[in-house]
mmCIF file of C-alpha atoms in Angstrom:
data_model
loop_
_atom_site.group_PDB
_atom_site.id
_atom_site.type_symbol
_atom_site.label_atom_id
_atom_site.label_comp_id
_atom_site.label_asym_id
_atom_site.label_seq_id
_atom_site.Cartn_x
_atom_site.Cartn_y
_atom_site.Cartn_z
ATOM 1 C CA UNK T 1 -33.981 -202.503 128.815
ATOM 2 C CA UNK T 2 -32.570 -205.628 130.433
ATOM 3 C CA UNK T 3 -32.164 -207.289 127.044
ATOM 4 C CA UNK T 4 -30.066 -204.388 125.766
ATOM 5 C CA UNK T 5 -27.817 -204.473 128.797
ATOM 6 C CA UNK T 6 -27.367 -208.205 128.411
ATOM 7 C CA UNK T 7 -26.516 -207.845 124.728
ATOM 8 C CA UNK T 8 -23.983 -205.124 125.508
ATOM 9 C CA UNK T 9 -22.477 -207.183 128.305
ATOM 10 C CA UNK T 10 -22.295 -210.157 125.996
ATOM 11 C CA UNK T 11 -20.651 -208.173 123.205
ATOM 12 C CA UNK T 12 -18.027 -206.909 125.627
ATOM 13 C CA UNK T 13 -16.907 -210.544 126.052
ATOM 14 C CA UNK T 14 -16.513 -211.087 122.323
ATOM 15 C CA UNK T 15 -13.459 -210.116 120.298
ATOM 16 C CA UNK T 16 -11.358 -208.871 123.223
ATOM 17 C CA UNK T 17 -7.764 -209.149 124.411
ATOM 18 C CA UNK T 18 -6.955 -209.783 128.046
ATOM 19 C CA UNK T 19 -4.909 -207.317 130.040
ATOM 20 C CA UNK T 20 -1.701 -209.332 130.315
ATOM 21 C CA UNK T 21 2.020 -209.052 129.716
ATOM 22 C CA UNK T 22 2.288 -209.214 125.914
ATOM 23 C CA UNK T 23 -1.266 -208.738 124.643
ATOM 24 C CA UNK T 24 -2.316 -205.915 122.350
ATOM 25 C CA UNK T 25 -5.028 -203.648 123.770
ATOM 26 C CA UNK T 26 -7.445 -204.759 121.091
ATOM 27 C CA UNK T 27 -7.491 -207.453 118.414
ATOM 28 C CA UNK T 28 -6.814 -206.773 114.757
ATOM 29 C CA UNK T 29 -5.170 -208.248 111.648
ATOM 30 C CA UNK T 30 -1.486 -209.212 111.808
ATOM 31 C CA UNK T 31 0.079 -209.930 108.437
ATOM 32 C CA UNK T 32 3.182 -211.734 109.595
ATOM 33 C CA UNK T 33 2.324 -214.103 112.439
ATOM 34 C CA UNK T 34 4.910 -216.848 112.766
ATOM 35 C CA UNK T 35 4.622 -220.623 112.562
ATOM 36 C CA UNK T 36 1.808 -222.216 114.524
ATOM 37 C CA UNK T 37 0.357 -218.834 115.497
ATOM 38 C CA UNK T 38 -0.521 -218.058 111.866
ATOM 39 C CA UNK T 39 -4.087 -219.354 112.454
ATOM 40 C CA UNK T 40 -4.904 -216.051 114.143
ATOM 41 C CA UNK T 41 -3.392 -213.641 111.594
ATOM 42 C CA UNK T 42 -6.787 -212.294 110.431
ATOM 43 C CA UNK T 43 -7.649 -211.150 113.945
ATOM 44 C CA UNK T 44 -5.070 -211.461 116.703
ATOM 45 C CA UNK T 45 -4.256 -210.227 120.198
ATOM 46 C CA UNK T 46 -0.560 -210.958 119.647
ATOM 47 C CA UNK T 47 2.069 -209.143 117.603
ATOM 48 C CA UNK T 48 4.306 -210.825 115.038
ATOM 49 C CA UNK T 49 7.192 -210.606 117.495
ATOM 50 C CA UNK T 50 5.217 -212.353 120.259
ATOM 51 C CA UNK T 51 4.257 -215.109 117.806
ATOM 52 C CA UNK T 52 7.912 -215.648 116.908
ATOM 53 C CA UNK T 53 8.953 -215.785 120.564
ATOM 54 C CA UNK T 54 6.192 -218.322 121.320
ATOM 55 C CA UNK T 55 8.255 -220.838 119.320
ATOM 56 C CA UNK T 56 11.565 -220.289 121.148
ATOM 57 C CA UNK T 57 12.701 -222.749 123.801
ATOM 58 C CA UNK T 58 13.450 -220.044 126.339
ATOM 59 C CA UNK T 59 11.687 -217.061 124.925
ATOM 60 C CA UNK T 60 11.797 -213.654 126.549
ATOM 61 C CA UNK T 61 7.989 -213.919 126.899
ATOM 62 C CA UNK T 62 8.307 -215.651 130.276
ATOM 63 C CA UNK T 63 11.861 -217.099 130.355
ATOM 64 C CA UNK T 64 10.157 -220.463 130.629
ATOM 65 C CA UNK T 65 12.191 -223.564 129.830
ATOM 66 C CA UNK T 66 10.221 -226.521 128.455
ATOM 67 C CA UNK T 67 13.344 -228.683 128.767
ATOM 68 C CA UNK T 68 13.627 -228.502 132.563
ATOM 69 C CA UNK T 69 13.879 -232.312 132.822
ATOM 70 C CA UNK T 70 15.788 -232.924 129.608
ATOM 71 C CA UNK T 71 14.746 -232.217 126.036
ATOM 72 C CA UNK T 72 10.997 -232.184 125.446
ATOM 73 C CA UNK T 73 10.122 -234.207 122.309
ATOM 74 C CA UNK T 74 9.107 -232.024 119.346
ATOM 75 C CA UNK T 75 5.719 -233.718 118.959
ATOM 76 C CA UNK T 76 4.956 -232.738 122.558
ATOM 77 C CA UNK T 77 6.442 -229.258 122.329
ATOM 78 C CA UNK T 78 4.164 -228.330 119.436
ATOM 79 C CA UNK T 79 1.173 -228.561 121.801
ATOM 80 C CA UNK T 80 2.795 -226.138 124.237
ATOM 81 C CA UNK T 81 3.577 -223.788 121.357
ATOM 82 C CA UNK T 82 -0.048 -224.064 120.236
ATOM 83 C CA UNK T 83 -1.246 -223.454 123.795
ATOM 84 C CA UNK T 84 0.959 -220.323 123.919
ATOM 85 C CA UNK T 85 -0.375 -219.132 120.536
ATOM 86 C CA UNK T 86 -3.985 -219.604 121.689
ATOM 87 C CA UNK T 87 -3.307 -217.758 124.948
ATOM 88 C CA UNK T 88 -1.378 -214.872 123.375
ATOM 89 C CA UNK T 89 -3.261 -214.489 120.074
ATOM 90 C CA UNK T 90 -6.888 -215.544 120.472
ATOM 91 C CA UNK T 91 -9.518 -212.773 120.654
ATOM 92 C CA UNK T 92 -12.153 -215.406 121.566
ATOM 93 C CA UNK T 93 -11.376 -216.075 125.237
ATOM 94 C CA UNK T 94 -13.480 -213.233 126.681
ATOM 95 C CA UNK T 95 -16.082 -215.366 128.496
ATOM 96 C CA UNK T 96 -13.287 -216.971 130.556
ATOM 97 C CA UNK T 97 -11.156 -213.934 131.393
ATOM 98 C CA UNK T 98 -10.675 -213.661 135.133
ATOM 99 C CA UNK T 99 -8.933 -211.101 137.349
ATOM 100 C CA UNK T 100 -5.361 -211.915 138.284
ATOM 101 C CA UNK T 101 -3.194 -210.053 140.758
ATOM 102 C CA UNK T 102 0.238 -211.215 139.679
ATOM 103 C CA UNK T 103 3.002 -208.756 138.859
ATOM 104 C CA UNK T 104 3.015 -209.640 135.174
ATOM 105 C CA UNK T 105 -0.674 -209.623 134.286
ATOM 106 C CA UNK T 106 -3.974 -208.155 135.449
ATOM 107 C CA UNK T 107 -6.088 -210.862 133.822
ATOM 108 C CA UNK T 108 -5.846 -214.573 133.076
ATOM 109 C CA UNK T 109 -8.096 -217.264 131.619
ATOM 110 C CA UNK T 110 -9.973 -219.718 133.827
ATOM 111 C CA UNK T 111 -11.854 -222.926 132.896
ATOM 112 C CA UNK T 112 -11.726 -222.449 129.106
ATOM 113 C CA UNK T 113 -13.651 -225.495 127.789
ATOM 114 C CA UNK T 114 -11.139 -227.322 125.577
ATOM 115 C CA UNK T 115 -12.261 -229.782 122.932
ATOM 116 C CA UNK T 116 -11.764 -233.368 123.923
ATOM 117 C CA UNK T 117 -9.510 -234.212 120.954
ATOM 118 C CA UNK T 118 -7.195 -231.281 121.712
ATOM 119 C CA UNK T 119 -6.693 -232.503 125.271
ATOM 120 C CA UNK T 120 -6.317 -236.138 124.329
ATOM 121 C CA UNK T 121 -3.845 -235.492 121.535
ATOM 122 C CA UNK T 122 -1.800 -233.230 123.811
ATOM 123 C CA UNK T 123 -1.641 -235.982 126.426
ATOM 124 C CA UNK T 124 -0.944 -238.671 123.822
ATOM 125 C CA UNK T 125 1.982 -236.763 122.305
ATOM 126 C CA UNK T 126 3.404 -235.763 125.689
ATOM 127 C CA UNK T 127 2.933 -238.897 127.782
ATOM 128 C CA UNK T 128 6.630 -239.825 127.525
ATOM 129 C CA UNK T 129 7.925 -236.274 127.992
ATOM 130 C CA UNK T 130 9.375 -235.611 131.437
ATOM 131 C CA UNK T 131 8.578 -233.018 134.103
ATOM 132 C CA UNK T 132 8.936 -232.521 137.844
ATOM 133 C CA UNK T 133 5.795 -230.486 138.548
ATOM 134 C CA UNK T 134 2.027 -230.764 138.218
ATOM 135 C CA UNK T 135 1.312 -227.011 138.263
ATOM 136 C CA UNK T 136 3.652 -225.081 135.981
ATOM 137 C CA UNK T 137 2.415 -221.677 137.095
ATOM 138 C CA UNK T 138 4.173 -221.676 140.442
ATOM 139 C CA UNK T 139 6.729 -223.240 142.734
ATOM 140 C CA UNK T 140 9.739 -223.231 140.393
ATOM 141 C CA UNK T 141 13.254 -222.335 141.411
ATOM 142 C CA UNK T 142 13.919 -219.082 139.517
ATOM 143 C CA UNK T 143 17.326 -218.242 141.031
ATOM 144 C CA UNK T 144 19.062 -218.468 137.640
ATOM 145 C CA UNK T 145 16.360 -216.382 135.928
ATOM 146 C CA UNK T 146 15.002 -219.501 134.212
ATOM 147 C CA UNK T 147 12.643 -222.014 135.802
ATOM 148 C CA UNK T 148 14.352 -225.046 137.307
ATOM 149 C CA UNK T 149 12.871 -227.919 139.268
ATOM 150 C CA UNK T 150 12.527 -227.131 142.959
ATOM 151 C CA UNK T 151 14.847 -229.019 145.278
ATOM 152 C CA UNK T 152 13.724 -232.577 145.913
ATOM 153 C CA UNK T 153 11.281 -232.629 142.975
ATOM 154 C CA UNK T 154 11.690 -235.787 140.914
ATOM 155 C CA UNK T 155 11.607 -235.794 137.119
ATOM 156 C CA UNK T 156 9.158 -238.358 135.777
ATOM 157 C CA UNK T 157 7.098 -239.020 132.681
ATOM 158 C CA UNK T 158 3.968 -236.989 132.052
ATOM 159 C CA UNK T 159 1.825 -240.125 132.161
ATOM 160 C CA UNK T 160 2.718 -240.540 135.847
ATOM 161 C CA UNK T 161 2.484 -236.837 136.698
ATOM 162 C CA UNK T 162 -0.769 -236.425 134.724
ATOM 163 C CA UNK T 163 -2.505 -239.835 134.667
ATOM 164 C CA UNK T 164 -5.327 -238.640 132.368
ATOM 165 C CA UNK T 165 -5.749 -236.066 129.588
ATOM 166 C CA UNK T 166 -8.063 -234.112 131.905
ATOM 167 C CA UNK T 167 -5.312 -233.929 134.544
ATOM 168 C CA UNK T 168 -2.888 -232.480 132.017
ATOM 169 C CA UNK T 169 -5.256 -229.873 130.574
ATOM 170 C CA UNK T 170 -6.729 -228.759 133.892
ATOM 171 C CA UNK T 171 -3.811 -228.898 136.321
ATOM 172 C CA UNK T 172 -0.773 -227.759 134.356
ATOM 173 C CA UNK T 173 -1.835 -224.076 134.180
ATOM 174 C CA UNK T 174 -3.928 -223.795 137.385
ATOM 175 C CA UNK T 175 -7.255 -224.613 135.754
ATOM 176 C CA UNK T 176 -6.855 -222.241 132.804
ATOM 177 C CA UNK T 177 -8.467 -225.045 130.773
ATOM 178 C CA UNK T 178 -11.306 -227.436 131.436
ATOM 179 C CA UNK T 179 -11.483 -230.851 129.806
ATOM 180 C CA UNK T 180 -14.854 -231.325 128.101
ATOM 181 C CA UNK T 181 -16.591 -234.244 126.378
ATOM 182 C CA UNK T 182 -17.373 -231.908 123.452
ATOM 183 C CA UNK T 183 -15.733 -232.584 120.128
ATOM 184 C CA UNK T 184 -14.181 -230.236 117.575
ATOM 185 C CA UNK T 185 -16.827 -228.671 115.375
ATOM 186 C CA UNK T 186 -19.520 -228.858 118.090
ATOM 187 C CA UNK T 187 -19.331 -225.082 118.736
ATOM 188 C CA UNK T 188 -19.286 -225.947 122.451
ATOM 189 C CA UNK T 189 -15.529 -226.116 123.015
ATOM 190 C CA UNK T 190 -12.462 -224.038 122.190
ATOM 191 C CA UNK T 191 -10.121 -225.548 119.605
ATOM 192 C CA UNK T 192 -6.393 -225.038 120.042
ATOM 193 C CA UNK T 193 -5.995 -226.294 116.479
ATOM 194 C CA UNK T 194 -8.147 -225.415 113.470
ATOM 195 C CA UNK T 195 -7.917 -224.867 109.734
ATOM 196 C CA UNK T 196 -7.902 -221.100 109.142
ATOM 197 C CA UNK T 197 -9.199 -221.640 105.602
ATOM 198 C CA UNK T 198 -12.456 -222.778 107.217
ATOM 199 C CA UNK T 199 -12.602 -219.707 109.457
ATOM 200 C CA UNK T 200 -12.057 -219.547 113.210
ATOM 201 C CA UNK T 201 -14.527 -221.912 114.957
ATOM 202 C CA UNK T 202 -13.867 -220.299 118.339
ATOM 203 C CA UNK T 203 -15.827 -217.163 117.401
ATOM 204 C CA UNK T 204 -19.070 -219.154 117.624
ATOM 205 C CA UNK T 205 -17.977 -220.893 120.828
ATOM 206 C CA UNK T 206 -17.289 -217.575 122.590
ATOM 207 C CA UNK T 207 -20.670 -216.289 121.436
ATOM 208 C CA UNK T 208 -22.400 -219.394 122.773
ATOM 209 C CA UNK T 209 -20.847 -219.063 126.238
ATOM 210 C CA UNK T 210 -21.130 -215.273 126.395
#
């Protein structure tokens, strides 16, 4: 009996969408996902429209401005777009879905084990980008409707705000991600980037942790 319950509980963590602002209620194919989100078109929690907005500098998704300390370099921005695509589109984050009591979502992700290369490349490409905050989830000045640096916060390069790749991945979104020593292809860590022709490696990772 216990085994059956465990299997059912485990299956409920696989192939699910979180209860959040733009997510579909359940995953399914999306023919027309845009740009970097196309990796998830076979089975996605996001709509085509959400995938398009994920690429806009101040999209209506969250009115969030990447360029709050001047223009973010494109090679850095692509990681934030990819991070948004993973968050909005992936049906493989079930084991890390956590309750959230904010106005705009009932659930969030917590401690998703990110592959080492994904973290390191993100940090590498963003080290000279500029920001004024460690935690991007809270503490902004929203008086204009778009996030601005709070008064007295100094703009400085990522490499000073986030001295290590682990700092960047773990702190920027309130521990949504966890830096791991695991490498891509190990089936022990979630890949933000993968080749869809080879299938989605995160299916196996979710199963392992579930």
